[in-house]
Coordinates of C-alpha atoms and ligand atoms in Angstrom, one line a residue:
M1 CA 87.6 88.2 70.8
L2 CA 87.5 90.0 73.9
N3 CA 89.0 93.1 75.0
L4 CA 90.9 92.8 79.0
K5 CA 91.8 96.3 78.9
K6 CA 89.4 97.3 81.7
N7 CA 90.4 100.7 83.8
T8 CA 88.1 99.6 86.6
S9 CA 87.3 97.5 89.7
F10 CA 84.6 94.6 89.3
I11 CA 82.2 94.2 92.4
N12 CA 79.1 91.3 92.0
G13 CA 79.4 91.4 88.2
Q14 CA 79.6 94.4 86.8
W15 CA 82.4 97.1 86.1
L16 CA 81.8 100.1 88.1
A17 CA 81.4 103.2 86.6
G18 CA 82.3 107.1 86.7
Q19 CA 85.7 108.5 85.8
A20 CA 85.5 111.3 88.6
N21 CA 88.3 110.0 90.6
T22 CA 91.1 107.9 89.3
Y23 CA 94.7 106.9 90.0
P24 CA 97.4 106.5 87.0
V25 CA 98.9 103.3 86.0
F26 CA 102.6 104.0 84.4
N27 CA 104.7 101.5 82.8
P28 CA 107.4 101.9 84.9
A29 CA 109.9 101.2 81.9
N30 CA 109.1 104.5 80.6
A31 CA 107.4 106.2 83.0
Q32 CA 104.6 106.5 80.5
E33 CA 101.1 106.5 81.3
V34 CA 99.1 103.2 81.1
S35 CA 95.6 103.6 82.1
Q36 CA 93.9 106.2 84.5
V37 CA 92.0 103.7 86.7
L38 CA 88.9 103.9 88.9
K39 CA 89.6 104.8 92.7
C40 CA 87.8 103.5 94.7
G41 CA 87.4 103.0 98.8
A42 CA 85.9 101.5 101.8
E43 CA 81.7 102.6 100.3
E44 CA 82.7 99.7 97.1
T45 CA 85.2 98.0 98.8
E46 CA 82.3 97.2 101.9
H47 CA 79.6 97.0 98.4
A48 CA 81.6 94.2 97.6
I49 CA 82.2 91.8 101.0
V50 CA 78.1 92.4 100.8
A51 CA 78.3 91.3 97.1
A52 CA 80.7 87.9 98.2
D53 CA 78.7 87.4 101.4
H54 CA 75.6 87.0 99.3
A55 CA 77.1 84.4 96.5
L56 CA 78.3 82.5 99.3
E57 CA 75.2 81.2 99.8
T58 CA 75.0 79.7 96.4
W59 CA 78.4 79.1 95.4
K60 CA 79.3 77.0 98.9
K61 CA 76.4 74.8 98.4
T62 CA 77.3 74.0 94.4
L63 CA 78.8 70.5 93.5
A64 CA 82.4 69.8 93.0
A65 CA 81.9 69.5 89.5
E66 CA 80.9 72.4 88.6
R67 CA 83.4 74.1 90.4
T68 CA 85.5 72.3 88.8
Q69 CA 83.8 73.5 84.9
V70 CA 84.3 76.6 85.7
L71 CA 87.7 77.0 87.3
K72 CA 88.5 74.9 84.0
R73 CA 87.4 77.3 81.8
W74 CA 88.8 79.8 83.0
G75 CA 92.2 78.3 83.0
E76 CA 92.3 77.4 79.4
L77 CA 90.6 81.1 78.5
M78 CA 93.7 82.4 80.4
L79 CA 95.7 80.3 77.5
E80 CA 93.6 81.5 74.8
Y81 CA 94.1 85.2 75.5
R82 CA 97.7 84.0 76.5
Q83 CA 99.0 86.8 74.8
Q84 CA 97.1 89.6 75.6
L85 CA 97.8 88.6 78.6
A86 CA 101.1 88.8 79.2
E87 CA 101.4 91.9 77.7
I88 CA 99.4 93.9 79.9
L89 CA 101.6 92.6 82.5
V90 CA 104.7 93.9 79.8
E91 CA 103.0 97.3 80.7
E92 CA 101.9 97.7 83.7
Q93 CA 104.6 95.4 85.3
G94 CA 107.4 95.7 82.8
K95 CA 109.1 92.2 82.7
P96 CA 110.4 90.8 79.6
L97 CA 107.5 89.7 77.3
A98 CA 108.6 85.5 76.6
E99 CA 109.2 85.9 81.0
A100 CA 105.3 87.6 81.1
L101 CA 104.2 84.5 78.9
G102 CA 105.3 82.8 81.1
E103 CA 103.4 84.2 84.0
V104 CA 100.3 83.5 82.1
V105 CA 101.1 79.5 81.9
Y106 CA 102.5 79.4 85.7
A107 CA 99.3 81.2 86.6
A108 CA 97.0 79.7 84.6
S109 CA 98.4 75.8 86.4
F110 CA 96.7 77.1 89.4
F111 CA 93.4 76.9 88.0
E112 CA 93.9 73.4 85.9
W113 CA 95.2 71.9 89.6
F114 CA 92.5 73.1 92.3
A115 CA 89.7 72.5 89.1
E116 CA 91.4 68.2 90.0
E117 CA 92.0 68.8 93.4
A118 CA 88.4 70.2 94.1
K119 CA 86.6 66.9 93.3
R120 CA 89.5 65.4 95.6
N121 CA 88.6 67.5 98.7
Y122 CA 88.0 64.1 100.9
G123 CA 86.8 64.0 104.1
D124 CA 87.5 61.3 106.7
I125 CA 85.9 58.5 109.2
I126 CA 87.7 57.8 112.2
P127 CA 87.6 54.5 114.1
T128 CA 85.6 55.7 116.7
F129 CA 86.1 56.0 120.5
K130 CA 82.2 54.9 121.1
A131 CA 80.0 52.1 120.8
Q132 CA 77.1 52.4 118.2
T133 CA 78.4 55.9 116.7
K134 CA 80.6 57.2 114.1
I135 CA 82.7 60.2 113.7
M136 CA 82.9 61.7 110.4
V137 CA 85.0 64.7 108.9
T138 CA 83.9 67.3 106.8
K139 CA 85.2 70.3 105.0
E140 CA 83.4 73.3 104.9
P141 CA 84.4 76.9 102.8
V142 CA 85.5 79.7 105.3
G143 CA 83.5 81.5 103.7
V144 CA 84.3 85.0 101.9
V145 CA 88.0 85.1 101.4
A146 CA 90.3 89.1 101.0
A147 CA 93.0 88.1 98.9
I148 CA 96.2 91.1 98.9
T149 CA 98.6 90.2 96.1
P150 CA 101.7 92.5 95.1
W151 CA 102.9 93.7 91.7
N152 CA 105.5 91.4 90.9
F153 CA 103.3 89.0 89.1
P154 CA 100.4 90.5 89.1
L155 CA 98.9 87.1 87.1
A156 CA 100.4 84.7 89.4
M157 CA 100.1 85.7 92.6
V158 CA 95.7 86.2 92.2
T159 CA 95.3 82.0 90.3
R160 CA 97.5 80.8 93.6
K161 CA 94.6 82.6 95.7
V162 CA 91.5 82.2 94.0
A163 CA 91.5 78.8 92.4
P164 CA 92.3 77.3 95.2
A165 CA 89.6 80.1 97.4
L166 CA 86.6 79.3 94.5
A167 CA 87.9 75.5 94.4
A168 CA 86.9 75.1 98.5
G169 CA 84.2 76.8 97.9
C170 CA 84.4 80.5 99.5
T171 CA 83.7 83.5 97.5
M172 CA 86.7 86.1 97.5
I173 CA 87.3 90.1 97.2
L174 CA 90.7 90.9 95.8
K175 CA 92.8 93.8 96.3
P176 CA 96.0 94.0 93.4
S177 CA 98.3 95.7 93.8
E178 CA 97.5 100.0 93.1
E179 CA 100.5 99.6 90.3
T180 CA 99.3 96.6 88.5
P181 CA 96.1 96.7 88.8
L182 CA 95.2 95.9 84.7
S183 CA 95.7 92.2 85.1
A184 CA 93.7 91.7 87.9
F185 CA 91.3 93.5 85.7
A186 CA 92.1 90.7 82.7
L187 CA 91.6 88.0 84.5
A188 CA 87.6 89.3 85.9
V189 CA 87.1 89.4 82.0
L190 CA 88.3 85.9 82.1
A191 CA 86.5 85.0 84.7
E192 CA 83.2 86.3 83.7
Q193 CA 83.0 84.6 80.5
A194 CA 84.2 81.3 82.1
G195 CA 80.6 81.6 84.0
V196 CA 82.0 82.5 87.2
P197 CA 78.8 83.8 89.2
A198 CA 78.0 87.2 89.9
G199 CA 79.3 88.4 93.4
V200 CA 82.0 85.3 93.6
F201 CA 85.2 86.9 92.5
N202 CA 85.3 91.0 93.1
V203 CA 88.2 92.8 92.5
V204 CA 88.5 96.4 94.1
S205 CA 91.8 98.6 93.3
G206 CA 92.5 102.4 94.8
N207 CA 92.9 103.3 98.3
A208 CA 94.9 100.8 99.3
Q209 CA 94.3 101.7 102.7
E210 CA 90.5 102.4 103.3
I211 CA 90.5 98.6 101.1
G212 CA 92.6 96.9 103.5
A213 CA 90.9 98.4 106.2
T214 CA 87.4 97.6 105.6
L215 CA 88.2 94.3 104.5
Q216 CA 90.4 93.8 108.0
H217 CA 87.4 94.9 110.1
S218 CA 84.3 93.3 108.6
E219 CA 82.9 90.7 110.4
K220 CA 81.6 89.1 107.0
V221 CA 85.3 88.3 106.2
K222 CA 86.4 85.3 107.4
K223 CA 89.3 85.1 105.7
I224 CA 92.9 87.0 104.3
S225 CA 95.2 85.8 102.4
F226 CA 97.9 88.0 101.5
T227 CA 101.5 88.1 99.2
G228 CA 103.9 91.2 100.1
S229 CA 106.1 92.1 102.4
T230 CA 107.2 91.5 105.9
V231 CA 106.1 94.7 107.5
T232 CA 102.5 94.7 106.0
G233 CA 102.1 90.8 107.2
K234 CA 102.5 92.1 110.6
L235 CA 100.3 94.9 110.5
L236 CA 97.7 92.4 108.8
M237 CA 98.1 90.1 111.5
R238 CA 97.3 92.2 114.1
Q239 CA 94.0 93.7 112.7
A240 CA 93.1 90.3 111.8
A241 CA 93.1 89.5 116.0
D242 CA 90.0 91.7 116.0
T243 CA 87.9 89.6 114.2
L244 CA 89.6 86.4 114.7
K245 CA 90.1 85.5 110.5
K246 CA 91.9 83.2 109.2
T247 CA 95.7 84.2 108.0
S248 CA 98.0 82.9 105.4
F249 CA 101.0 84.6 104.3
E250 CA 103.8 84.5 102.4
L251 CA 105.8 87.3 102.9
G252 CA 109.8 88.7 102.6
G253 CA 112.6 87.0 101.5
N254 CA 116.6 86.5 102.3
A255 CA 117.3 83.0 100.2
P256 CA 120.7 81.7 100.1
F257 CA 122.1 79.3 97.9
I258 CA 125.3 77.3 98.3
V259 CA 127.7 76.4 96.8
F260 CA 129.7 73.6 97.9
E261 CA 133.0 72.7 96.1
D262 CA 132.0 69.5 95.1
A263 CA 129.3 71.3 93.2
D264 CA 128.3 70.9 89.3
L265 CA 129.8 74.4 88.9
E266 CA 128.1 75.0 85.7
A267 CA 125.3 74.0 86.9
A268 CA 125.5 75.6 90.1
V269 CA 126.2 79.1 87.8
E270 CA 122.9 77.8 85.3
G271 CA 120.4 77.6 88.1
A272 CA 121.7 80.8 90.0
M273 CA 121.4 82.6 87.7
A274 CA 117.3 81.2 86.7
S275 CA 116.8 82.8 90.7
K276 CA 118.2 84.9 91.0
Y277 CA 118.3 87.5 88.1
R278 CA 114.0 85.9 87.4
N279 CA 112.0 89.5 87.3
T280 CA 115.5 91.2 87.6
G281 CA 115.5 89.7 91.1
Q282 CA 112.1 91.0 92.1
T283 CA 110.9 87.6 93.0
C284 CA 110.2 86.8 97.3
V285 CA 112.2 83.5 96.0
C286 CA 114.8 84.8 94.2
V287 CA 118.3 83.9 95.3
N288 CA 119.6 87.4 97.9
R289 CA 123.0 85.5 99.5
F290 CA 125.5 83.4 97.4
Y291 CA 127.8 80.7 100.1
I292 CA 130.2 79.8 97.6
H293 CA 133.3 77.2 99.6
E294 CA 136.7 79.5 99.2
K295 CA 137.7 76.6 97.0
V296 CA 136.0 77.1 94.3
Y297 CA 134.7 81.0 95.0
E298 CA 136.9 82.5 92.0
S299 CA 135.8 79.7 89.5
F300 CA 131.8 80.4 90.8
V301 CA 132.3 84.0 89.9
E302 CA 133.7 83.8 87.2
L303 CA 131.6 81.7 85.8
L304 CA 128.7 83.3 86.7
T305 CA 130.5 87.6 85.7
A306 CA 130.3 86.0 82.0
E307 CA 126.5 84.5 82.4
V308 CA 125.5 88.1 83.8
Q309 CA 127.2 90.0 80.6
K310 CA 125.0 88.6 78.2
L311 CA 121.8 89.4 80.3
K312 CA 120.1 92.6 77.8
V313 CA 118.1 95.1 80.2
G314 CA 115.8 97.0 78.2
H315 CA 111.7 97.1 77.0
G316 CA 110.0 94.1 77.7
F317 CA 108.8 94.4 74.0
V318 CA 112.4 94.5 72.3
E319 CA 113.6 91.7 71.2
G320 CA 116.0 89.7 73.1
V321 CA 115.6 91.6 76.5
T322 CA 116.3 89.3 79.6
Q323 CA 116.2 92.2 82.2
G324 CA 113.1 94.4 82.5
P325 CA 113.1 97.8 85.1
L326 CA 113.0 98.0 88.1
I327 CA 108.8 98.8 89.8
N328 CA 109.5 102.1 90.8
Q329 CA 112.0 104.5 92.6
A330 CA 112.0 103.2 96.4
A331 CA 113.3 100.3 94.9
M332 CA 116.1 101.7 92.4
A333 CA 116.9 103.6 96.1
K334 CA 117.0 100.2 98.2
V335 CA 119.3 98.5 95.5
Q336 CA 121.1 101.7 96.0
R337 CA 121.9 102.1 99.5
H338 CA 123.0 98.2 99.1
I339 CA 125.5 98.5 96.8
D340 CA 126.9 101.3 98.6
D341 CA 126.6 99.6 102.2
A342 CA 128.4 96.6 100.8
L343 CA 131.4 98.9 99.4
A344 CA 131.9 100.3 102.3
K345 CA 132.0 97.3 104.2
G346 CA 134.4 95.7 102.2
G347 CA 132.9 94.5 98.9
S348 CA 134.5 95.3 95.2
I349 CA 131.9 95.1 92.1
V350 CA 132.9 92.7 89.1
T351 CA 130.2 93.9 87.2
G352 CA 127.5 96.2 87.1
G353 CA 126.7 98.1 90.3
K354 CA 125.4 101.7 89.1
A355 CA 122.2 102.5 87.6
H356 CA 122.0 101.3 83.8
Q357 CA 122.7 104.2 81.1
L358 CA 118.9 103.8 79.7
G359 CA 118.1 105.9 82.5
G360 CA 114.6 105.8 84.4
L361 CA 114.0 102.6 87.1
F362 CA 116.6 100.1 84.7
Y363 CA 119.6 99.1 87.0
E364 CA 122.5 97.3 85.7
P365 CA 122.8 93.6 86.6
T366 CA 125.4 93.5 89.3
I367 CA 127.8 91.2 91.1
I368 CA 129.5 91.9 94.5
K369 CA 132.5 90.2 95.9
H370 CA 133.9 89.4 99.0
A371 CA 130.1 90.2 100.8
N372 CA 130.5 89.4 104.8
D373 CA 127.7 89.5 107.3
K374 CA 128.0 92.8 108.4
M375 CA 126.3 93.7 105.1
L376 CA 122.4 95.1 105.0
V377 CA 122.7 92.6 101.4
A378 CA 123.1 89.9 104.3
H379 CA 120.6 90.5 106.4
E380 CA 117.8 93.0 103.9
E381 CA 116.2 91.4 101.2
T382 CA 117.1 93.5 98.1
F383 CA 114.4 92.8 95.7
G384 CA 116.6 93.8 91.9
P385 CA 119.5 92.6 90.4
V386 CA 122.3 92.4 92.6
A387 CA 124.1 89.2 93.7
A388 CA 126.7 89.0 96.9
C389 CA 128.8 86.0 97.3
F390 CA 130.3 85.9 100.4
S391 CA 132.7 82.8 100.9
F392 CA 132.9 79.4 103.3
A393 CA 135.2 77.4 104.2
S394 CA 132.9 74.4 106.4
D395 CA 129.3 72.3 105.8
Q396 CA 128.6 74.4 109.1
E397 CA 129.8 77.5 108.8
A398 CA 127.8 77.5 105.3
I399 CA 124.6 76.4 107.6
A400 CA 124.9 79.0 110.6
L401 CA 125.3 82.3 107.7
A402 CA 122.4 80.4 105.7
N403 CA 119.7 80.3 108.6
N404 CA 121.5 83.3 110.0
T405 CA 118.3 85.5 108.7
Q406 CA 114.9 86.6 111.0
Y407 CA 113.2 84.8 107.3
G408 CA 112.8 81.1 106.0
L409 CA 110.9 81.1 102.8
S410 CA 113.4 79.4 100.1
A411 CA 116.7 77.9 100.3
Y412 CA 118.7 76.4 97.6
F413 CA 122.4 74.6 97.4
Y414 CA 124.2 72.6 95.0
T415 CA 126.4 69.5 95.3
K416 CA 127.0 65.9 94.5
D417 CA 127.5 64.4 98.3
L418 CA 123.8 62.6 99.3
K419 CA 125.1 62.6 102.6
R420 CA 125.8 66.1 102.6
T421 CA 122.2 66.8 100.8
W422 CA 119.7 65.2 103.5
W423 CA 121.8 66.9 105.7
V424 CA 121.8 69.9 104.0
A425 CA 118.4 70.4 103.7
D426 CA 116.9 69.2 107.4
Q427 CA 119.5 71.9 108.4
L428 CA 118.3 74.8 106.6
Q429 CA 115.4 76.7 108.8
V430 CA 113.0 77.9 105.8
G431 CA 109.8 76.2 103.7
M432 CA 111.2 75.2 100.2
V433 CA 114.7 73.7 99.1
G434 CA 115.8 73.6 96.0
I435 CA 118.6 71.2 95.9
N436 CA 121.0 70.9 92.3
E437 CA 117.6 73.1 91.0
G438 CA 117.2 77.0 91.0
I439 CA 113.9 77.1 89.8
I440 CA 111.2 75.5 92.9
S441 CA 107.9 77.1 91.9
T442 CA 104.9 75.1 90.5
A443 CA 101.5 74.9 90.7
V444 CA 101.9 70.9 92.5
A445 CA 104.3 71.5 95.1
P446 CA 103.5 73.4 98.7
F447 CA 105.0 77.3 98.4
G448 CA 105.9 79.0 101.7
G449 CA 108.1 79.8 104.9
V450 CA 108.4 79.6 108.2
K451 CA 109.8 82.6 110.4
E452 CA 109.0 85.6 109.5
S453 CA 108.7 84.3 105.5
G454 CA 105.1 83.8 107.1
F455 CA 103.0 81.0 107.0
G456 CA 100.1 79.0 105.1
R457 CA 101.1 76.7 101.9
E458 CA 99.7 77.6 98.7
G459 CA 99.2 75.4 95.3
S460 CA 99.6 71.2 95.9
K461 CA 97.2 69.2 97.5
Y462 CA 98.0 71.4 100.7
G463 CA 96.6 74.6 99.2
L464 CA 92.9 74.1 99.9
D465 CA 93.1 73.8 103.9
E466 CA 94.1 77.1 103.6
Y467 CA 90.1 78.0 102.4
Q468 CA 89.0 75.2 104.1
N469 CA 87.4 74.9 108.1
I470 CA 87.5 71.1 109.2
K471 CA 84.5 69.9 111.0
Y472 CA 83.7 66.7 113.4
I473 CA 80.7 64.9 113.4
L474 CA 79.9 62.5 115.6
L475 CA 77.0 59.9 114.8
G476 CA 75.5 58.3 117.7
G477 CA 72.6 56.1 118.2
L478 CA 73.0 53.7 115.8
A479 CA 73.3 49.6 116.2
Ligands
SIN501 C1 106.5 85.5 94.9 O1 108.1 86.0 94.5 O2 105.6 86.4 95.9 C2 106.7 84.4 94.1 C3 107.3 83.9 92.4 C4 106.8 82.6 93.0 O3 106.2 81.8 92.2 O4 107.8 81.7 92.1

């Protein structure tokens, strides 16, 4: 049985030694220190870049079938170590154990998917424009990839980047969130065990600015894949311009959830609960704004309230808990600011609305009624357990309200009307739409946004493209 608990970065197949410079990782549920982690900076990042660049020469030449084997094994190991990985998630991220176990399975599914995709990474033969020639298109790995991942899904946001990158023949330096590096270290333990060669997957954690800047300025790093805030995404994009790195960004969301008057309200509430309160509302694709037709507004809010009041807030290891803590004080302050602002602008609290009696970073699952477009909740991602309920009178109004945001990640709507279904799906300015469904995330479908929610797609048959360059070859002198 492997021990997945490591507290140091993993570079070129080695766990870095040294205790001199460390930083603490806290459990957000009780503010207790989970671990002291070695604090890496520019020097270690440079070392990781050199290692990844060196490893690339061999890794990119491996047969797809060899990469498939390694990735498949890595995913299988995740499932074998599901309990240990989930416990690490609960400790450093705070999510309830059942949700953590679900994240492990979701995260492992990216290995299974891209292990298979590696074998089907076909090129093209194109009808030629000139006699005695052939046109071929091949795909090549972009090279060394830098991945920067967030704290809300410390495993899944890593595997959805590393699986396609390695499947394509790239090598990687991962900078996980400083708040949740332990899950990334655990993945590295399993990578070694799965047979990922030294230097192919490196994890560097510590001084975010130094690590980020070193990755961004390096000419050896050819691609940056980032999941996080739109503000940081814009900064990274500016920095990436200096070396013209290929980029993919999965940024903030402000998901609308539209309940039309013909919706199955019980199904809509089920979808609403799954989407809104997943990970205590700390998910980029979480609903941020509920738009409910005025004819069903009261009934929907009533049904939703009954479900929200059943949620159990607490420590992720406590039986039956469905809502963990928020990640930090800044998150608590943002949730409170959005609620205070909504109240000042005509909103009213149906349930919740304040810090939970458990104290610390726990917040009551909240519903706000009479939300309007002047409120912060209409325009900013709350990233917390707050359901803001707006009303609308016509389909056109619902679409105008839903699209009135700089973001365009996901949207959801509930209706039984087929004609409306297609019209609304077409009108929504987002990368992903859930129709009569509240959970859309899966390794088999393309995940990503439009507008200021970013670009690039993760998962699905499109996911490999982000880590490849296309090469056109014209072969002449043929008979
Ligand atoms: C995210 O919050 O960025 C992604 C969550 C998911 O994959 O569903």
